[in-house]
Coordinates of C-alpha atoms in Angstrom, one line a residue:
M18 CA 0.0 0.0 0.0
L19 CA 1.4 3.3 -1.1
N20 CA 0.4 6.2 1.3
G21 CA 2.1 9.0 -0.5
P22 CA 4.2 9.9 -3.5
L23 CA 6.6 7.8 -5.5
L24 CA 9.7 9.5 -6.7
V25 CA 12.0 7.7 -9.2
T26 CA 15.6 8.8 -9.8
E27 CA 18.3 7.3 -11.9
R28 CA 19.1 4.6 -9.3
L29 CA 16.5 5.0 -6.7
I30 CA 12.9 4.7 -5.9
L31 CA 11.7 7.0 -3.0
R32 CA 8.5 6.1 -1.4
P33 CA 6.9 6.3 2.1
P34 CA 8.0 3.6 4.5
A35 CA 6.3 0.2 4.2
A36 CA 6.0 -3.0 6.2
E37 CA 8.3 -4.8 3.8
D38 CA 11.1 -2.4 4.7
F39 CA 11.1 -3.1 8.5
E40 CA 13.7 -5.9 8.6
A41 CA 16.2 -3.8 6.7
A42 CA 15.4 -0.9 8.9
V43 CA 16.0 -3.0 12.0
A44 CA 19.5 -3.8 10.7
F45 CA 20.1 -0.2 9.8
H46 CA 19.1 1.0 13.4
A47 CA 21.1 -1.6 15.1
D48 CA 24.4 -0.7 13.4
P49 CA 26.3 1.5 15.8
E50 CA 28.4 3.2 13.0
T51 CA 25.3 3.9 10.8
M52 CA 23.5 5.3 13.9
R53 CA 26.5 7.2 15.3
F54 CA 25.0 10.6 14.4
L55 CA 21.3 9.5 14.3
S56 CA 20.6 9.2 18.0
G57 CA 22.6 5.9 18.5
P58 CA 21.7 2.2 17.9
K59 CA 18.2 1.0 18.6
S60 CA 16.7 -2.3 19.6
R61 CA 14.0 -4.0 17.4
A62 CA 11.2 -2.6 19.7
E63 CA 12.7 0.9 19.5
T64 CA 13.1 0.6 15.7
W65 CA 9.4 -0.4 15.5
R66 CA 8.4 2.8 17.3
A67 CA 10.8 5.0 15.2
W68 CA 9.5 3.3 12.0
C69 CA 5.8 3.9 12.9
C70 CA 6.8 7.5 13.6
L71 CA 8.3 7.9 10.1
A72 CA 5.3 6.2 8.5
G73 CA 2.8 8.2 10.6
S74 CA 4.5 11.5 9.6
W75 CA 3.0 11.0 6.2
H76 CA -0.5 10.8 7.6
I77 CA -0.1 13.6 10.2
N78 CA 2.0 16.1 8.3
G79 CA 1.4 15.1 4.7
F80 CA 5.2 14.5 4.3
G81 CA 7.9 12.4 5.8
M82 CA 11.1 10.6 5.2
F83 CA 11.1 8.4 2.1
S84 CA 12.3 4.8 2.1
M85 CA 15.3 4.6 -0.4
I86 CA 14.9 1.6 -2.6
E87 CA 17.8 0.6 -4.9
R88 CA 16.1 0.3 -8.3
A89 CA 18.5 -2.4 -9.6
T90 CA 17.9 -4.8 -6.7
G91 CA 14.8 -3.6 -4.9
R92 CA 16.7 -3.5 -1.6
W93 CA 15.9 -0.9 1.1
I94 CA 19.1 1.1 1.5
G95 CA 18.2 4.0 3.8
R96 CA 15.9 6.9 4.3
A97 CA 15.8 10.5 3.2
G98 CA 13.4 13.3 2.9
P99 CA 11.4 16.1 4.5
W100 CA 11.1 15.9 8.3
Q101 CA 9.7 18.2 10.9
P102 CA 8.4 16.5 14.0
A103 CA 6.8 18.7 16.8
E104 CA 9.1 21.2 18.2
W105 CA 11.8 20.5 15.6
P106 CA 13.9 23.6 15.0
V107 CA 13.3 23.9 11.3
A108 CA 11.9 22.1 8.3
E109 CA 14.5 19.7 7.4
I110 CA 15.7 17.5 4.5
G111 CA 17.5 14.7 6.2
W112 CA 19.2 11.4 5.1
G113 CA 20.7 8.1 6.4
V114 CA 22.1 5.4 4.4
A115 CA 22.9 1.8 5.5
R116 CA 26.7 1.3 5.8
E117 CA 27.0 -1.1 2.9
F118 CA 25.7 1.5 0.6
E119 CA 27.7 4.6 1.9
G120 CA 30.0 6.4 -0.6
K121 CA 28.0 5.5 -3.7
G122 CA 26.2 9.0 -4.1
Y123 CA 22.8 7.5 -3.0
A124 CA 22.3 10.1 -0.2
R125 CA 23.0 12.9 -2.6
E126 CA 20.7 11.5 -5.3
A127 CA 17.9 11.1 -2.8
A128 CA 18.5 14.5 -1.1
V129 CA 18.3 16.3 -4.5
A130 CA 14.9 14.5 -5.3
A131 CA 13.7 15.4 -1.8
I132 CA 14.6 19.1 -2.0
D133 CA 12.9 19.4 -5.4
Y134 CA 9.9 17.7 -3.8
A135 CA 9.9 20.1 -0.8
F136 CA 10.1 23.1 -2.9
D137 CA 7.9 22.1 -5.9
R138 CA 5.2 20.0 -4.1
L139 CA 5.2 21.1 -0.5
G140 CA 5.8 24.8 -1.2
W141 CA 8.7 25.2 1.2
D142 CA 10.6 28.5 1.1
A143 CA 13.8 27.0 2.5
V144 CA 15.4 23.6 3.4
H145 CA 17.7 22.9 6.3
H146 CA 19.8 20.0 7.5
I147 CA 20.5 19.5 11.2
I148 CA 24.0 18.0 11.4
D149 CA 26.3 17.0 14.3
P150 CA 29.5 19.0 13.9
Q151 CA 31.6 15.8 13.8
N152 CA 29.6 14.4 11.0
T153 CA 32.0 15.4 8.2
G154 CA 30.3 13.3 5.6
S155 CA 26.9 15.0 6.0
I156 CA 28.5 18.4 6.3
K157 CA 30.2 17.8 2.9
L158 CA 26.9 16.6 1.4
A159 CA 25.0 19.6 2.7
E160 CA 27.6 21.9 1.2
R161 CA 27.6 20.0 -2.2
L162 CA 23.9 20.6 -2.2
G163 CA 24.5 24.3 -1.9
S164 CA 23.5 24.7 1.8
A165 CA 25.6 27.0 4.0
K166 CA 26.3 26.7 7.7
M167 CA 23.8 28.9 9.6
G168 CA 25.1 28.2 13.0
P169 CA 24.3 26.1 16.1
T170 CA 20.6 25.2 16.8
R171 CA 18.9 23.5 19.7
M172 CA 17.0 20.2 19.4
P173 CA 13.8 19.3 21.3
A174 CA 13.8 16.8 24.2
P175 CA 15.2 14.1 24.4
F176 CA 18.0 15.5 22.2
Q177 CA 18.3 18.9 23.8
D178 CA 21.9 18.4 25.0
K179 CA 23.1 17.2 21.6
Q180 CA 25.4 19.7 19.9
V181 CA 24.1 20.3 16.2
D182 CA 24.5 22.9 13.6
C183 CA 21.9 24.0 11.0
Y184 CA 22.8 24.2 7.3
G185 CA 20.3 25.6 4.8
Q186 CA 19.3 27.4 1.7
T187 CA 16.4 29.2 0.2
R188 CA 14.2 28.0 -2.7
E189 CA 15.7 30.8 -4.9
A190 CA 19.3 29.8 -4.2
W191 CA 18.4 26.1 -4.9
K192 CA 16.6 27.0 -8.2
A193 CA 19.4 29.2 -9.3
R194 CA 22.0 26.5 -8.8
R195 CA 19.8 23.8 -10.5
N196 CA 19.3 26.1 -13.6

């Protein structure tokens, strides 16, 4: 059952989370290296709650993280997309890729499609990325996407003590770079 849009890129299918993605999501959330900057590893039960939160965002907000599906294999490889839970500091485009798929450009490909979606379909005026200052890979990706460091920001509980920076850009800046 598809409860939202289907985006297709050169190598990916982006769609709302589905039940068939759950086992791959469990492995993703259990990996300490993958989850290093994403609130730490989670148990299967914690992953279930996080997974239902991602899926529920589509119903409550009308948008949420997409499951990233590798077109060539049909495998779930991560999540990316628009995200703004209650009390989140900004409307965000986030990403997370399972370790075995890192370094292949999938996060960038998904982020580009998600940013286009946020501007063209959701009508956002700006996009942001909340990034741990030690997450050099995500910082480099945000900068390659054209986002600039805006400074530190504060997350809501239970992440209020986590040090994070906000990167972002306007719709106009994105459109100028894309053209």
